[in-house]
C-alpha positions as a printed Julia matrix, in Angstrom:
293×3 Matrix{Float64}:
 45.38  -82.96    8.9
 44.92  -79.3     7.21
 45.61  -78.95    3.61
 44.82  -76.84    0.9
 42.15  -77.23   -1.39
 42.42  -76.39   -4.45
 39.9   -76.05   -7.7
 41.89  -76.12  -11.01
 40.53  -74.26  -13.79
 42.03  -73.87  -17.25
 45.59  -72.3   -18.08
 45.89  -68.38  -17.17
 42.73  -69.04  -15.01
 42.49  -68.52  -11.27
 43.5   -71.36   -9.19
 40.81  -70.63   -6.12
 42.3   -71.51   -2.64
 39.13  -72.23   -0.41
 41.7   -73.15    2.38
 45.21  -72.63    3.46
 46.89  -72.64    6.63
 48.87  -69.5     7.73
 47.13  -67.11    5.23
 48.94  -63.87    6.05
 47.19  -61.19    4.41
 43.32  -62.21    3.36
 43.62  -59.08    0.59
 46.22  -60.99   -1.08
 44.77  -62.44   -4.4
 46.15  -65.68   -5.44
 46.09  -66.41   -9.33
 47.89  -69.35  -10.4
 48.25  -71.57  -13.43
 47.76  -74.81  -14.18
 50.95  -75.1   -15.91
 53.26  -74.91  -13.13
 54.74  -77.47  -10.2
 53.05  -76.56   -6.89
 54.38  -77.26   -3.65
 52.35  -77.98   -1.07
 53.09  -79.01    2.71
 50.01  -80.3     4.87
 50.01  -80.09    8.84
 49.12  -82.59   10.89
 48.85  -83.25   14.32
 52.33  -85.28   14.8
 54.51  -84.28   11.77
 54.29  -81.6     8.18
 53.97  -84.12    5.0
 54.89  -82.74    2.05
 52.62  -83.22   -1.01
 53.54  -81.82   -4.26
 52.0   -82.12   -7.32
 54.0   -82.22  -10.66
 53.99  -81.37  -14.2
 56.86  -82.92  -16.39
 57.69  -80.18  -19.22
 58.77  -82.63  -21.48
 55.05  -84.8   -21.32
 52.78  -82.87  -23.25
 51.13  -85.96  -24.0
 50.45  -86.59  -20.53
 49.91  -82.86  -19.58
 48.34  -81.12  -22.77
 51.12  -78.81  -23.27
 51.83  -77.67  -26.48
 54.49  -79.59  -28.43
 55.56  -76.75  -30.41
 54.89  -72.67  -30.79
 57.03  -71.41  -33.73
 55.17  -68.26  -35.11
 52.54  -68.14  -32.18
 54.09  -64.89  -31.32
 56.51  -62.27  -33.31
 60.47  -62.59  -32.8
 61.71  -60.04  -29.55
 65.41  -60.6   -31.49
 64.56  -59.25  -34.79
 64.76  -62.27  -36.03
 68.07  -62.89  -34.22
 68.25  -66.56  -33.25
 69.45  -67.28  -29.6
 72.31  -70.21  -28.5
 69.17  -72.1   -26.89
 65.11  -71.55  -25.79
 64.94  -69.77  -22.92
 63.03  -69.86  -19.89
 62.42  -66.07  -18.14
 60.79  -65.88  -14.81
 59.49  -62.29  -13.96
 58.61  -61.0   -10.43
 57.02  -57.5    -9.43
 59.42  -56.12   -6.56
 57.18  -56.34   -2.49
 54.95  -53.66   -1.52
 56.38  -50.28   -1.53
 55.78  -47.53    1.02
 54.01  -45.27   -2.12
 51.88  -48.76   -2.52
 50.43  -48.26    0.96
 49.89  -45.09    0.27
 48.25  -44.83   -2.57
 50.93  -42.81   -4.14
 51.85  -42.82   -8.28
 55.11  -44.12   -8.28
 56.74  -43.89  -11.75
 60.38  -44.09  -12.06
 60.92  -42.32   -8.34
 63.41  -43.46   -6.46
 61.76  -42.59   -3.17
 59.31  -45.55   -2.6
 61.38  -48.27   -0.57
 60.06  -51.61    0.69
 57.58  -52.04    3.88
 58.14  -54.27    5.93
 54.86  -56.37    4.42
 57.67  -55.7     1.0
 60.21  -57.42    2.64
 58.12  -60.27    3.84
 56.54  -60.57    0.26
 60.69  -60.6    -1.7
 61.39  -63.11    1.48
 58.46  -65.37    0.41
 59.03  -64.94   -3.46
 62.93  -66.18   -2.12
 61.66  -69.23   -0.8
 59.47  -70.05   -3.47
 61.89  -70.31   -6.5
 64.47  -71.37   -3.68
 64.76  -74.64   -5.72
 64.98  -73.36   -9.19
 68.14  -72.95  -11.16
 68.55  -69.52  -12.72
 71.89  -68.39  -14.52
 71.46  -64.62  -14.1
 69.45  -62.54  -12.6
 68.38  -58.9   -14.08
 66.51  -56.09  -12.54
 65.43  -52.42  -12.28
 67.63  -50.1   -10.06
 65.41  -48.4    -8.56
 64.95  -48.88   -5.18
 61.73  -50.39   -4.11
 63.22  -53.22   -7.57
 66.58  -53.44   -6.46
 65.58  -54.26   -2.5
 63.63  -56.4    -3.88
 65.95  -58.75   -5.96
 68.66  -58.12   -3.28
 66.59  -60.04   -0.89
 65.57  -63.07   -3.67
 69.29  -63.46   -4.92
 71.0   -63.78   -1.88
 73.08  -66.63   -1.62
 73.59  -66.95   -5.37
 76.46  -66.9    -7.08
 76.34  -64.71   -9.99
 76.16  -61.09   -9.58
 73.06  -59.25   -9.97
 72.5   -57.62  -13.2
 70.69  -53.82  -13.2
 69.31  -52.83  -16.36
 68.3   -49.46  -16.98
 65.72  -50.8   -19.8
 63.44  -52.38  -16.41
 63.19  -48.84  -15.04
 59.47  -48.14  -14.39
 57.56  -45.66  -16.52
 58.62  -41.68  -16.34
 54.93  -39.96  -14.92
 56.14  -36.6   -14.77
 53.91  -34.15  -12.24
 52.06  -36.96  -11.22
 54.99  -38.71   -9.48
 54.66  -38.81   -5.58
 51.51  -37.37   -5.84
 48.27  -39.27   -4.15
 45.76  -41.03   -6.2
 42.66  -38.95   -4.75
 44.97  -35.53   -4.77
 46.37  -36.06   -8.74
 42.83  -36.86  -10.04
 41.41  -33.57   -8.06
 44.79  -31.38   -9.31
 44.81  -32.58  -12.45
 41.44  -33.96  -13.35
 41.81  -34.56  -17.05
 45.51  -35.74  -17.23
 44.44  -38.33  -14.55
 41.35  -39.44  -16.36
 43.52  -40.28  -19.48
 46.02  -42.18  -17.53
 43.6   -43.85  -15.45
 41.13  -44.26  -18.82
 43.2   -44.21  -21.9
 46.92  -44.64  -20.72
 48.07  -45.14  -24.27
 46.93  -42.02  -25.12
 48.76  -40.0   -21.52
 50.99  -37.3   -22.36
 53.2   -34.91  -21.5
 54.84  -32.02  -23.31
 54.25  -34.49  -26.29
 55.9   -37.6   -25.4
 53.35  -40.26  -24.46
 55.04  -42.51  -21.17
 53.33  -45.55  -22.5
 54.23  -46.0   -25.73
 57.66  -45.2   -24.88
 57.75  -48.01  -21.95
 56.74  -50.41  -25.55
 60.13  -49.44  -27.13
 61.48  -49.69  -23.74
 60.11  -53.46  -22.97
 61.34  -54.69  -26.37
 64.97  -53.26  -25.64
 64.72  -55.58  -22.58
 63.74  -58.6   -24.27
 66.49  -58.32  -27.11
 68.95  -57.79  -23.61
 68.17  -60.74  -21.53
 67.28  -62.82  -24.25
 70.48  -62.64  -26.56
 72.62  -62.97  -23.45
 73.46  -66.63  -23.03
 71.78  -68.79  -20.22
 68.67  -71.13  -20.5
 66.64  -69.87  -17.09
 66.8   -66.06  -15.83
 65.04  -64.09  -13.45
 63.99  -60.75  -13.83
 62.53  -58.29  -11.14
 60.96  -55.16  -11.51
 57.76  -52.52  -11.77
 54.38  -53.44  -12.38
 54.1   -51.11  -15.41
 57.05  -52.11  -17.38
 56.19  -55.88  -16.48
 52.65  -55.15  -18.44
 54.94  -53.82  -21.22
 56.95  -56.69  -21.07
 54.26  -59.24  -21.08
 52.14  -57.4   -23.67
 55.22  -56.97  -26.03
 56.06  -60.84  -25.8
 52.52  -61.33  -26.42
 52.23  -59.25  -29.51
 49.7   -56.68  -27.61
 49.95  -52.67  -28.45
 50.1   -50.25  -25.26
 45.95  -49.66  -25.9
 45.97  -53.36  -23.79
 48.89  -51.42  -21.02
 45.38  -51.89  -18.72
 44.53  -55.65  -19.7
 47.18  -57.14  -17.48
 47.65  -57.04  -14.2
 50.66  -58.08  -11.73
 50.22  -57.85   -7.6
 53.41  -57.73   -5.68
 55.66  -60.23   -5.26
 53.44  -62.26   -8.58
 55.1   -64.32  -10.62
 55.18  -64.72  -13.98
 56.43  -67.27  -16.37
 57.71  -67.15  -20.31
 59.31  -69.69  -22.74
 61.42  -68.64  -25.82
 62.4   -70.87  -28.22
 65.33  -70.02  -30.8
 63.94  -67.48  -32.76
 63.04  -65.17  -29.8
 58.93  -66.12  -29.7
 57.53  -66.38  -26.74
 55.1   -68.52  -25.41
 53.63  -67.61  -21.84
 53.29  -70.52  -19.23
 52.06  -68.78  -16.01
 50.55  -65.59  -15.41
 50.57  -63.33  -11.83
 51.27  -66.3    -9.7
 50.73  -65.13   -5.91
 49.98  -68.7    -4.09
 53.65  -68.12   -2.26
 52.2   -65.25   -1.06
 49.61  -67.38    1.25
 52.25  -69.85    2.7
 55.94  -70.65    3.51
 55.55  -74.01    1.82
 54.61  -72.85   -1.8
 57.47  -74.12   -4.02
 57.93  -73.49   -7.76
 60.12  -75.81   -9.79
């Protein structure tokens, strides 16, 4: 029999994988927390077993979880109390064509899926496959939009397109390659790269605008009615997102990071404050038989 192995460390830490059968890309990272429900289906010789290992939300006697976290963070509703907590699952959209090639991608619309994109949504599909979600939200842009096509299919509710998931505006440096916008432009790079808080561009500063921008998103999704939504988007306006739930100012934009196709998990009680239960979560990436529940 094959299995993976797995070494737990603590919550928001890297789960390593020291094993697993039908690894498809070995660059793939896989970060994973301790919080969630992990699928897991071994091989054997004569027939797949299926060994999962759970985590009951409501047994944070059994589990460690926290019982309660009213003012661990600041309200994303102004104060504004929702019907019920809320449960929002985030996902960065499957590698684009400007990922492969090294491109800065901002708010183009030009970068579409690969076919390694596809393959990523198609896995990120399978692994939520058995979670209920009451709406779905996500960028319109393309490389987004492909993205969540391919995860929501077969759902019933429509998919929702919010302009406030739109990726970061990059001006000149959209399109352009990494190596050719830090030779053309050495100093504007430097500060993105270095000090993206601090980027600008005929005075407005992309950054701290994508802040204003993630908080308009939160107040949308969250004071819309429905217990469990997904959302899908951009890598940039995900680490606005996070950081903003977290209470985190754009000089942290560089702190978090989110592959493609990594999933990330937030609870929201009544008031709007957020507690964060998984971060970048790319184990689905590494198997057909990674479930998330």
């Amino acid at each position: 029999m094959v299995c993976g192995i797995l070494s737990f460390s603590s919550a928001l830490s890297p789960i390593s994988i020291s094993h697993y059968r039908n690894r498809t890309d070995p660059k793939l990272k896989t970060d994973l927390s301790s919080s969630v429900t992990l699928g897991i289906r071994c091989s054997s010789s004569s027939s797949d077993v299926a060994q999962t290992f759970e985590k009951s939300e409501n047994d944070a006697a059994m589990t460690g979880g926290a019982f309660d976290f009213t003012r661990a963070t600041t309200s994303l509703t102004d104060n504004k109390s929702i019907a019920s907590s809320k449960k929002v699952t985030l996902v960065r959209h499957g590698l684009s064509s400007w990922n492969e090639e090294s491109r800065v991608q901002g708010s183009s619309n030009q970068s579409v899926l690969t076919e390694t994109g596809v393959m990523q949504a198609e896995r990120c599909r399978k692994a939520i496959a058995k979670m209920h979600f009451d709406q779905c939200y996500s960028s319109p842009i393309s490389r987004a939009k492909s993205t969540a096509e391919i995860i929501w299919q077969g759902r019933e509710e429509p998919l929702v397109f919010l302009d406030s998931l739109k990726e970061a505006h990059l001006f000149f440096l959209e399109g352009m390659k990494n190596e050719d916008a830090k030779q053309r432009y050495p100093k504007e790079y430097a500060t993105w790269r270095e000090d993206p808080a601090n980027f600008y561009v005929n005075g407005i500063y992309p950054v701290r605008e994508l802040w204003g921008t993630a908080r308009e998103a939160w107040k949308e999704i969250l004071l819309t009615p429905g217990e469990h939504v997904l959302v899908i988007t951009h890598k940039s306006i995900l680490r606005a997102l996070i950081c903003t739930a977290l209470g985190l100012g754009p000089e942290r934009f560089r702190a978090i990071d989110v592959n493609n196709g990594g999933i990330s998990v937030f609870n929201f009680n009544k008031k709007g404050e957020a507690m964060i239960q998984s971060l970048n979560m790319t184990a689905h990436m590494y198997s057909d038989h990674v479930y998330l529940y």
